[in-house]
mmCIF file of C-alpha atoms in Angstrom:
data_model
loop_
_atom_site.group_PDB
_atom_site.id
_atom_site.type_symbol
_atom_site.label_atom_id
_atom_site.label_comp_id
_atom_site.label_asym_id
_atom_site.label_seq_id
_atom_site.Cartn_x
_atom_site.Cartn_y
_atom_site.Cartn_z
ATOM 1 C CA UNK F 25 34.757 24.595 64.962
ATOM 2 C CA UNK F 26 37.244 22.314 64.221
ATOM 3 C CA UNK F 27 40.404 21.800 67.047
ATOM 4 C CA UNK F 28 43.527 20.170 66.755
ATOM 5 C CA UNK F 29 43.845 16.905 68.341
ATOM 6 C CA UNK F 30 40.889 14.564 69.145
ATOM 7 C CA UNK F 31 41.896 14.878 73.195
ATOM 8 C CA UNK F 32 38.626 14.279 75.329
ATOM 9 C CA UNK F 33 39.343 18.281 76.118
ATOM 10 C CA UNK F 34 39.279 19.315 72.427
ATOM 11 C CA UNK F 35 36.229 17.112 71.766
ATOM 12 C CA UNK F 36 34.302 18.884 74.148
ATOM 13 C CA UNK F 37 34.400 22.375 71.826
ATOM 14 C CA UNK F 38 34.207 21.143 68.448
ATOM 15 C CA UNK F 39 35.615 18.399 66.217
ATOM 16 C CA UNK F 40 39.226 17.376 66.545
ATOM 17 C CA UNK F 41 41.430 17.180 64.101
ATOM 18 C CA UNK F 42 43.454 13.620 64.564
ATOM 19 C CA UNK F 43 47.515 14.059 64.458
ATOM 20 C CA UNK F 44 49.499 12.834 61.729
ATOM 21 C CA UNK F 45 46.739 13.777 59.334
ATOM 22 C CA UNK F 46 46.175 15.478 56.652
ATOM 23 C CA UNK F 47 45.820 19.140 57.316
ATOM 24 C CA UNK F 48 42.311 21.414 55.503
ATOM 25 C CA UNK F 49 43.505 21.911 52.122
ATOM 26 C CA UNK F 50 46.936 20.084 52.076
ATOM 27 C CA UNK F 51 46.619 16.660 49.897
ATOM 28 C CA UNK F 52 45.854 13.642 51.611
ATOM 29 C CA UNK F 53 43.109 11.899 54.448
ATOM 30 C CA UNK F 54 42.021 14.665 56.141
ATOM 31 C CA UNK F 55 40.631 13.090 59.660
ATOM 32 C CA UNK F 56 37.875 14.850 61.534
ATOM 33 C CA UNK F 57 36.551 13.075 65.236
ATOM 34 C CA UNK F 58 33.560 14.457 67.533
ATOM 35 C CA UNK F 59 31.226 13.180 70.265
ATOM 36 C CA UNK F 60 28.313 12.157 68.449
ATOM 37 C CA UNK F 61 25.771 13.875 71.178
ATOM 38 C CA UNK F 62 27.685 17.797 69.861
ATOM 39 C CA UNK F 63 29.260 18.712 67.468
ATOM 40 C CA UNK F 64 28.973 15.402 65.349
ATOM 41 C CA UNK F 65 25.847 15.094 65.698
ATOM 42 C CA UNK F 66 24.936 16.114 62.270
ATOM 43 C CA UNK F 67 27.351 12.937 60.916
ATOM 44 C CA UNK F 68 23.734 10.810 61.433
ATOM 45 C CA UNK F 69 21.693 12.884 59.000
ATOM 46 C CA UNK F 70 24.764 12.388 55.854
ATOM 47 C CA UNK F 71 24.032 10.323 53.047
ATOM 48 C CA UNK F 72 25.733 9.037 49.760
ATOM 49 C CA UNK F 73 25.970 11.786 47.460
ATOM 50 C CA UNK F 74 25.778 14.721 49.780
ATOM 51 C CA UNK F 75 28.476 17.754 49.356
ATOM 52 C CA UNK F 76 29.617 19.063 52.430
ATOM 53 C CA UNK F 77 31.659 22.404 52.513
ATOM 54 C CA UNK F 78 34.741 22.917 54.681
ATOM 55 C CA UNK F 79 35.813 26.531 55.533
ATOM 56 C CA UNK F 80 39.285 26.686 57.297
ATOM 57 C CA UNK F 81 42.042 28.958 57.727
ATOM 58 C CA UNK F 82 42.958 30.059 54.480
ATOM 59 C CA UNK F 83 40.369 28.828 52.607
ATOM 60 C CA UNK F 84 37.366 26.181 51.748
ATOM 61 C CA UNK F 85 36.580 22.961 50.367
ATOM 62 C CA UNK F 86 33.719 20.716 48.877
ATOM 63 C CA UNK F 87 33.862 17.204 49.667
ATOM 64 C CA UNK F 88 31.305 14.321 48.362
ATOM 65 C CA UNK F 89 29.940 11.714 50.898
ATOM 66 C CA UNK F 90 30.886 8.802 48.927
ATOM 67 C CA UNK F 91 30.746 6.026 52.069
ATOM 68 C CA UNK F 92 29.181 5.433 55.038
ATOM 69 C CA UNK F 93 30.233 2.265 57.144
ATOM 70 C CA UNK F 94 30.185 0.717 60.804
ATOM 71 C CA UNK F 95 33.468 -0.946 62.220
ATOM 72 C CA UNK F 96 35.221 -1.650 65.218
ATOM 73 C CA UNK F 97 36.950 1.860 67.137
ATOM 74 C CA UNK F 98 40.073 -0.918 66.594
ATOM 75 C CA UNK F 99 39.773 -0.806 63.201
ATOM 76 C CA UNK F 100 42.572 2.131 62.113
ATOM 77 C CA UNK F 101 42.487 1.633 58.178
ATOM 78 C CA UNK F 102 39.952 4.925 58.587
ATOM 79 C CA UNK F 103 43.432 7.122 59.591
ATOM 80 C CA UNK F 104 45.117 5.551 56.447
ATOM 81 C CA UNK F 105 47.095 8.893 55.365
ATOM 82 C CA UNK F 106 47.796 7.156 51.876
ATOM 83 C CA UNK F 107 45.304 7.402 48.494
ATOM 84 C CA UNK F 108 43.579 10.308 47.361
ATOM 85 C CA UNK F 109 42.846 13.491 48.941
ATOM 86 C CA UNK F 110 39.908 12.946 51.238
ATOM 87 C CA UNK F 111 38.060 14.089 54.391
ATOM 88 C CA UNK F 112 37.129 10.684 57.095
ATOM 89 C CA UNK F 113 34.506 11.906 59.619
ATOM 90 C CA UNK F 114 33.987 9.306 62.617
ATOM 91 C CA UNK F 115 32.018 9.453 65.594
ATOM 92 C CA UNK F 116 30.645 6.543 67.916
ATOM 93 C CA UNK F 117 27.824 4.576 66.336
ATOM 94 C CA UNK F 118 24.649 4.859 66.491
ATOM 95 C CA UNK F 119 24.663 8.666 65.801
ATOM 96 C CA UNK F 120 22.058 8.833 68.324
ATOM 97 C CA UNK F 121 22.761 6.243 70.641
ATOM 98 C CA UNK F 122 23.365 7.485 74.623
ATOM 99 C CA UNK F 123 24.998 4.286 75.652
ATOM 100 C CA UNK F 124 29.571 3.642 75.488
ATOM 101 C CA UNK F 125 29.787 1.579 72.205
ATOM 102 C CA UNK F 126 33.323 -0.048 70.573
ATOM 103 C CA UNK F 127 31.550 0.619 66.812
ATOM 104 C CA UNK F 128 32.641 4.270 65.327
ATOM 105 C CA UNK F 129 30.613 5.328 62.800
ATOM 106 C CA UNK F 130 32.808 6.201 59.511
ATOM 107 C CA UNK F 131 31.911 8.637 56.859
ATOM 108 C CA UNK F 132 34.424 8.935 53.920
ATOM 109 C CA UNK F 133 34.081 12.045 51.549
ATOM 110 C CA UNK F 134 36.477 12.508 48.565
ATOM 111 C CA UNK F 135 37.529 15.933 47.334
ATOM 112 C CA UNK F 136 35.682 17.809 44.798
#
C-alpha cells in the first residue's frame, strides 16, 4: 500500500508518498519512501530495464527502471518536482543492511 506522507507512522504500513509531489497519475516526479526491512524491501532486487506497474486510485501505471544510484539522505535533487513525468523510489542503502546509514538508495523510473 502506498500512504500519504513519509511520517515514521505512515512508513510503518506501507510506502509513503512524500508531500509536494507528484500525485499517481498526475504529470510530474512522483516520490515513493519505505523502510527498506518492509515494504521497500523489494527496491534491492530492481534493475535497469525492469517495468514496474503502479495501481492507484483511479487507475494504473507502467514505469521503466531507468537509474539506480547511492547518495547522501542530504542530497534532495531526488524530490526535484520539475522534468518529465516520473516515479523516484528511495529507501536507506544497502537494501539489506540492518545498521542507521546517511546513504538512501535512489531508484528513478520514467513513465511508459
Amino acid at each position: 500500500p502506498v500512504l500519504t506522507g513519509a511520517s515514521g507512522e505512515s512508513l510503518a504500513f506501507g510506502l509513503g508518498h512524500v508531500d509536494g509531489t507528484a500525485w499517481p497519475g498526475a504529470p510530474g516526479n512522483l516520490v515513493l519512501v519505505g523502510h527498506r526491512d518492509s515494504w521497500a524491501s523489494f527496491m534491492g532486487d530492481l534493475r535497469r530495464g525492469d517495468a514496474l506497474r503502479l495501481v492507484y486510485h483511479g487507475g494504473a501505471a507502467v514505469y521503466d527502471v531507468v537509474r539506480i544510484e547511492v547518495v547522501q539522505a542530504s542530497e534532495a535533487w531526488s524530490l526535484d518536482r520539475s522534468g518529465p513525468d516520473r516515479l523516484t523510489l528511495i529507501t536507506c542503502h544497502p537494501v539489506d543492511g540492518v545498521v542507521p546509514t546517511h546513504d538512501r538508495h535512489v531508484i528513478t523510473c520514467s513513465s511508459l
